[in-house]
Amino acid sequence: MAGSEIAAPTAPDTVKILIAGGFGVGKTTMVGSVSEIAPLRTEEALTTAGLGVDDLDGIEEKRATTVALDFGRITVSRELVLYLFGTPGQQRFWFMWNDLAVGALGAVVLIDVRRPESSFAAIDFFERRGIPFVVGVNGFHGAHPYPPDEVREALALPEHVQVMLCDARDRESCRDVLIALIDQLITKALQSNGTGRLARPAP
Amino acid sequence: MSGGDTAGRLVRPFALTGGRTRPSRADFTLITTVTAIDPPPAWSARPQAEQQRILRRCAEPVAVAELAALLDLPVSVVVIMLCDLLEAGRITARPPHPVSRTTDLDLLQKVRDGLGRL
Ligand SMILES: Nc1nc2c(ncn2[C@@H]2O[C@H](COP(=O)(O)OP(=O)(O)O)[C@@H](O)[C@H]2O)c(=O)[nH]1
Ligand SMILES: [Mg+2]
């Protein structure tokens, strides 16, 4: 990687967080609520997404050769920029998540309180890979019929995974969910510093 | 997105890359920042029109995903052209902050402070 060693002095450091969950749970809405730019949309061609020909067989609609990615940006400082990526919601695009998850700080799994099952697979994905995440319960119409603990129980989430009630349309609400994720990461970093052990990636 | 128009569009961008579908190097993630080198090195060849478009867009540092969105091209196509520009000495690429299972507290605190200012 000889070329990448000469970093331009003005280029900021970059990190990313994924916004995941089922189709229509409010991922794009959340990205738009906190991003300083209108959410951008780009396309990734499936043929170059690092999958073999066999993987394409599972895709019903073979004509759909690209998958759209929504993302937004938060400039933390002149030296640091945070990107938020909405993961493609449709089940058939989940192989994309592997690529997206590489190098992510963590994820927010959004849940539509009226149909939580649409985000079960997203939770499984991050749990299995040991990627830190928080759950944001998007209330739709401002209604939050279940308290966080009830949602946690229904989703069988471990104690350290925070469940937040939120409104994907509201900037401050979304910001608080992101802060909860960072706080979880800070707690984790402190714990591993404390024990002096190196945390191992999940198998 | 509709399958119809994406299927049609795939042909044109790949024509720009001489039919190649795979980058020659793995330096470019979605949040790798690229910056045009100004002035370009004397030895570098004159860029093609599409490369010129990229160079104009990255006069200031810009992330690969943003570049693709701004140019309205698939990420993979932009990456292939960025590979050429990198090899031609026309751009620099800054990889993202490495993230480990025990990401450094300093970085996390900075992100938290930034979010707090939103
Ligand atoms: N009433 C209401 N509508 C919402 C909320 N969040 C998202 N929506 C709407 O639900 C639809 C799906 O949201 P979107 O962000 O596109 O979902 P995505 O598929 O997860 O990206 C859009 O029409 C949004 O405007 C919410 O909190 N309340
Ligand atoms: Mg969306």
Coordinates of C-alpha atoms and ligand atoms in Angstrom, one line a residue:
Chain A
M1 CA 0.0 0.0 0.0
A2 CA 2.8 2.4 -0.9
G3 CA 0.5 5.0 -2.3
S4 CA -1.7 5.4 0.7
E5 CA 1.3 6.2 3.0
I6 CA 1.6 9.7 1.8
A7 CA -1.5 11.2 3.4
A8 CA -2.3 14.7 2.5
P9 CA -1.9 16.9 5.5
T10 CA -5.5 18.3 5.3
A11 CA -7.3 15.1 4.9
P12 CA -9.4 14.2 8.0
D13 CA -9.4 10.9 9.8
T14 CA -12.7 9.1 9.2
V15 CA -14.8 6.6 11.1
K16 CA -18.2 5.1 10.5
I17 CA -21.3 3.9 12.2
L18 CA -23.9 1.7 10.6
I19 CA -27.7 2.3 10.9
A20 CA -29.3 -1.1 10.4
G21 CA -32.7 -2.7 10.7
G22 CA -35.5 -4.0 8.5
F23 CA -37.0 -2.4 5.5
G24 CA -38.8 0.8 6.3
V25 CA -37.9 1.1 10.0
G26 CA -36.5 4.6 9.5
K27 CA -32.8 4.2 8.7
T28 CA -32.7 6.7 5.9
T29 CA -34.8 9.1 8.0
M30 CA -32.4 8.8 10.9
V31 CA -29.3 9.4 8.7
G32 CA -31.0 12.5 7.4
S33 CA -31.9 13.8 10.8
V34 CA -28.3 13.9 12.1
S35 CA -26.3 14.4 8.9
E36 CA -25.0 17.8 8.1
I37 CA -25.5 17.1 4.4
A38 CA -28.6 15.8 2.8
P39 CA -28.3 12.1 2.8
L40 CA -26.3 11.0 -0.2
R41 CA -27.1 7.9 -2.1
T42 CA -24.6 5.8 -4.0
E43 CA -24.7 2.5 -5.7
E44 CA -22.5 -0.5 -5.3
A45 CA -22.4 -2.9 -8.1
L46 CA -23.0 -6.4 -6.9
T47 CA -20.5 -7.9 -9.3
T48 CA -17.7 -6.2 -7.5
A49 CA -19.0 -6.5 -3.9
G50 CA -16.7 -9.4 -3.3
L51 CA -19.1 -12.2 -3.8
G52 CA -18.9 -15.3 -5.9
V53 CA -21.2 -16.1 -8.8
D54 CA -23.0 -18.6 -6.5
D55 CA -24.1 -15.8 -4.2
L56 CA -25.9 -14.1 -7.0
D57 CA -28.1 -17.2 -7.5
G58 CA -29.9 -16.4 -4.4
I59 CA -31.0 -13.0 -5.7
E60 CA -34.4 -13.3 -7.2
E61 CA -34.2 -10.3 -9.4
K62 CA -31.0 -10.8 -11.2
R63 CA -31.4 -7.6 -13.2
A64 CA -30.9 -5.6 -10.1
T65 CA -27.2 -5.3 -10.5
T66 CA -26.6 -2.5 -8.0
V67 CA -27.6 -1.9 -4.4
A68 CA -28.2 1.6 -3.1
L69 CA -26.5 2.9 0.0
D70 CA -27.6 5.9 1.9
F71 CA -25.1 7.8 4.0
G72 CA -24.6 11.0 5.9
R73 CA -21.8 12.9 7.5
I74 CA -21.0 14.5 10.8
T75 CA -17.9 16.6 11.0
V76 CA -16.6 16.1 14.5
S77 CA -13.6 18.4 14.0
R78 CA -11.2 19.5 11.3
E79 CA -9.3 16.3 11.9
L80 CA -12.2 13.8 12.3
V81 CA -15.3 13.0 10.3
L82 CA -18.0 10.5 11.2
Y83 CA -20.0 8.8 8.4
L84 CA -23.3 7.1 9.0
F85 CA -24.3 4.3 6.6
G86 CA -27.8 3.1 6.3
T87 CA -27.6 -0.6 5.5
P88 CA -29.6 -1.9 2.6
G89 CA -32.9 -3.2 4.1
Q90 CA -33.9 -5.9 1.8
Q91 CA -32.9 -9.3 3.0
R92 CA -31.3 -10.3 -0.3
F93 CA -28.7 -7.6 0.1
W94 CA -27.4 -8.7 3.4
F95 CA -24.1 -10.0 2.1
M96 CA -23.3 -6.3 1.6
W97 CA -23.4 -5.9 5.3
N98 CA -20.2 -7.8 5.7
D99 CA -18.3 -5.3 3.6
L100 CA -20.0 -2.4 5.4
A101 CA -19.3 -3.7 8.8
V102 CA -15.5 -3.9 8.3
G103 CA -14.0 -1.0 10.2
A104 CA -17.2 0.3 11.7
L105 CA -17.2 1.6 15.3
G106 CA -20.5 -0.1 15.8
A107 CA -24.1 0.0 14.8
V108 CA -27.6 1.3 15.7
V109 CA -30.3 -1.3 15.0
L110 CA -33.6 0.5 14.5
I111 CA -36.8 -1.2 15.3
D112 CA -40.3 -0.3 14.1
V113 CA -42.2 -0.8 17.3
R114 CA -45.2 -2.1 15.3
R115 CA -43.2 -4.9 13.7
P116 CA -40.0 -5.6 15.7
E117 CA -39.5 -8.9 13.9
S118 CA -38.3 -7.0 10.8
S119 CA -35.1 -6.2 12.6
F120 CA -34.5 -9.6 14.3
A121 CA -32.0 -10.6 11.6
A122 CA -30.1 -7.3 12.0
I123 CA -29.7 -8.0 15.7
D124 CA -28.5 -11.5 14.9
F125 CA -26.0 -10.2 12.4
F126 CA -24.2 -7.9 14.9
E127 CA -24.5 -10.2 17.8
R128 CA -22.9 -13.1 15.9
R129 CA -20.0 -11.0 14.7
G130 CA -19.4 -9.3 18.1
I131 CA -20.0 -5.9 16.6
P132 CA -21.2 -3.4 19.3
F133 CA -24.7 -2.1 18.8
V134 CA -27.5 -0.3 20.5
V135 CA -31.2 -0.7 19.7
G136 CA -33.3 2.4 18.8
V137 CA -37.0 1.8 19.0
N138 CA -38.5 4.1 16.4
G139 CA -41.9 5.1 17.8
F140 CA -43.7 6.1 14.5
H141 CA -46.4 8.7 15.2
G142 CA -44.6 9.4 18.5
A143 CA -46.2 6.5 20.2
H144 CA -44.1 4.3 22.5
P145 CA -46.4 1.5 23.8
Y146 CA -43.6 -0.5 25.4
P147 CA -41.0 0.5 27.9
P148 CA -37.3 -0.2 27.0
D149 CA -37.1 -3.2 29.4
E150 CA -40.0 -4.8 27.8
V151 CA -38.5 -4.4 24.4
R152 CA -35.2 -5.8 25.7
E153 CA -36.9 -8.8 27.1
A154 CA -38.9 -9.4 23.9
L155 CA -35.7 -9.2 21.8
A156 CA -33.7 -11.4 24.3
L157 CA -31.0 -8.8 24.4
P158 CA -28.1 -9.0 26.8
E159 CA -27.8 -6.5 29.6
H160 CA -25.0 -4.4 28.0
V161 CA -27.0 -3.7 24.9
Q162 CA -28.8 -0.4 25.5
V163 CA -32.4 0.0 24.3
M164 CA -33.5 3.6 23.6
L165 CA -36.9 4.9 22.6
C166 CA -36.4 7.3 19.8
D167 CA -37.9 9.3 16.9
A168 CA -36.0 8.8 13.7
R169 CA -37.3 12.2 12.5
D170 CA -35.8 14.1 15.5
R171 CA -32.2 15.2 15.4
E172 CA -31.7 15.3 19.1
S173 CA -33.3 12.0 19.6
C174 CA -31.1 10.4 17.0
R175 CA -28.0 12.1 18.4
D176 CA -28.8 10.6 21.8
V177 CA -29.0 7.1 20.3
L178 CA -25.5 7.6 18.7
I179 CA -24.1 9.0 22.0
A180 CA -25.5 5.9 23.8
L181 CA -23.5 3.7 21.3
I182 CA -20.3 5.7 21.9
D183 CA -20.8 5.5 25.7
Q184 CA -21.2 1.7 25.3
L185 CA -17.9 1.6 23.4
I186 CA -16.2 3.8 26.0
T187 CA -17.3 1.5 28.8
K188 CA -16.0 -1.5 26.9
A189 CA -12.7 0.2 26.2
L190 CA -12.3 1.1 29.8
Q191 CA -13.1 -2.4 30.9
S192 CA -10.5 -3.9 28.6
N193 CA -7.9 -1.4 29.6
G194 CA -8.7 -2.2 33.2
T195 CA -8.1 -5.9 32.9
G196 CA -5.1 -5.3 30.7
R197 CA -6.3 -8.1 28.3
L198 CA -6.6 -7.7 24.6
A199 CA -10.2 -8.3 23.6
R200 CA -10.5 -11.0 20.9
P201 CA -12.8 -10.6 18.0
A202 CA -15.8 -12.9 18.2
P203 CA -15.4 -16.3 16.4
Chain B
M1 CA -34.4 2.0 -6.6
S2 CA -35.8 0.3 -9.7
G3 CA -34.1 -2.6 -11.3
G4 CA -34.8 -1.3 -14.8
D5 CA -32.8 1.9 -14.7
T6 CA -29.9 0.5 -12.7
A7 CA -29.5 -2.4 -15.1
G8 CA -29.2 0.0 -18.0
R9 CA -26.7 2.3 -16.2
L10 CA -24.2 -0.4 -15.3
V11 CA -23.0 -0.6 -18.9
R12 CA -21.9 2.9 -19.3
P13 CA -19.7 3.3 -16.2
F14 CA -17.9 0.1 -16.8
A15 CA -17.1 1.3 -20.3
L16 CA -15.1 4.0 -18.6
T17 CA -12.9 1.6 -16.9
G18 CA -11.9 -0.4 -20.0
G19 CA -14.2 -3.3 -19.0
R20 CA -12.3 -4.0 -15.8
T21 CA -14.5 -4.8 -12.9
R22 CA -12.0 -5.2 -10.1
P23 CA -9.7 -2.6 -8.6
S24 CA -6.1 -3.3 -8.8
R25 CA -5.6 -2.3 -5.2
A26 CA -7.5 -2.5 -2.0
D27 CA -6.6 1.0 -0.8
F28 CA -10.1 2.4 -1.2
T29 CA -12.8 1.8 1.3
L30 CA -16.0 3.9 1.3
I31 CA -14.6 6.3 3.9
T32 CA -11.0 6.5 2.5
T33 CA -10.3 10.2 1.9
V34 CA -8.8 11.1 -1.4
T35 CA -7.2 14.4 -2.3
A36 CA -5.8 15.6 -5.6
I37 CA -2.1 16.4 -5.7
D38 CA -1.6 19.9 -6.8
P39 CA 0.5 20.6 -8.8
P40 CA 0.5 17.1 -10.4
P41 CA 3.9 15.4 -10.8
A42 CA 5.7 16.3 -14.1
W43 CA 5.8 12.6 -15.1
S44 CA 2.1 12.0 -14.9
A45 CA 0.1 11.6 -18.1
R46 CA -2.8 13.9 -19.0
P47 CA -5.9 12.6 -17.3
Q48 CA -9.0 11.5 -19.3
A49 CA -12.2 13.6 -19.1
E50 CA -13.7 11.4 -16.4
Q51 CA -10.5 11.4 -14.4
Q52 CA -10.5 15.2 -14.7
R53 CA -14.0 15.2 -13.2
I54 CA -12.7 13.2 -10.2
L55 CA -9.7 15.4 -9.8
R56 CA -11.9 18.5 -9.7
R57 CA -14.1 16.9 -7.0
C58 CA -11.2 16.0 -4.8
A59 CA -9.3 19.3 -4.9
E60 CA -10.4 19.3 -1.2
P61 CA -10.3 16.0 0.6
V62 CA -13.4 13.9 0.0
A63 CA -14.5 10.4 1.0
V64 CA -14.8 7.8 -1.7
A65 CA -18.5 7.3 -1.0
E66 CA -19.2 11.0 -1.3
L67 CA -17.2 11.2 -4.5
A68 CA -19.3 8.4 -6.0
A69 CA -22.5 10.0 -4.9
L70 CA -21.4 13.4 -6.3
L71 CA -20.3 11.9 -9.6
D72 CA -23.4 9.7 -9.7
L73 CA -21.3 6.6 -10.4
P74 CA -21.2 3.2 -8.6
V75 CA -18.5 3.1 -5.9
S76 CA -16.7 0.2 -7.6
V77 CA -16.3 2.2 -10.8
V78 CA -15.0 5.2 -9.0
V79 CA -12.5 3.0 -7.1
I80 CA -11.1 1.6 -10.3
M81 CA -10.5 5.1 -11.6
L82 CA -9.0 6.2 -8.3
C83 CA -6.6 3.3 -8.5
D84 CA -5.4 4.7 -11.9
L85 CA -5.1 8.2 -10.5
L86 CA -3.2 6.9 -7.4
E87 CA -0.8 5.0 -9.7
A88 CA -0.4 8.1 -11.8
G89 CA 0.6 10.1 -8.8
R90 CA -2.4 12.4 -9.2
I91 CA -4.1 11.8 -5.8
T92 CA -3.3 10.8 -2.2
A93 CA -5.5 8.4 -0.3
R94 CA -5.8 8.4 3.4
P95 CA -7.2 5.2 4.9
P96 CA -9.9 5.3 7.6
H97 CA -9.1 5.3 11.3
P98 CA -8.3 1.7 12.1
V99 CA -10.9 0.3 14.4
S100 CA -10.1 -2.6 16.7
R101 CA -12.1 -4.3 19.4
T102 CA -10.6 -2.0 21.9
T103 CA -10.8 1.3 20.0
D104 CA -8.8 4.1 21.7
L105 CA -10.6 6.2 24.3
D106 CA -9.2 9.4 22.8
L107 CA -11.0 8.8 19.5
L108 CA -14.2 7.7 21.2
Q109 CA -14.2 10.8 23.4
K110 CA -13.7 13.1 20.4
V111 CA -16.6 11.5 18.6
R112 CA -18.8 11.8 21.7
D113 CA -17.8 15.5 22.1
G114 CA -18.7 16.1 18.4
L115 CA -22.1 14.4 18.8
G116 CA -22.7 16.5 21.9
R117 CA -22.3 19.6 19.8
L118 CA -25.0 18.6 17.3
Ligands
LIG1 N1 -44.7 8.8 11.3 C1 -43.4 8.4 11.2 N2 -42.9 8.1 10.0 C2 -41.6 7.7 9.9 C3 -40.8 7.6 11.1 N3 -39.5 7.2 10.7 C4 -39.6 7.0 9.4 N4 -40.9 7.3 8.9 C5 -41.4 7.1 7.5 O1 -41.4 5.8 7.2 C6 -41.0 5.5 5.9 C7 -39.7 4.6 5.9 O2 -38.6 5.3 6.4 P1 -37.2 5.2 5.9 O3 -36.3 6.1 6.7 O4 -37.1 5.4 4.4 O5 -36.9 3.7 6.2 P2 -35.6 2.7 5.8 O6 -36.1 1.8 4.8 O7 -35.3 2.0 7.1 O8 -34.5 3.6 5.3 C8 -40.7 6.9 5.3 O9 -41.8 7.3 4.6 C9 -40.5 7.8 6.5 O10 -40.9 9.1 6.2 C10 -41.3 8.0 12.3 O11 -40.7 8.0 13.4 N5 -42.6 8.4 12.3
MG2 MG -33.7 3.6 3.4

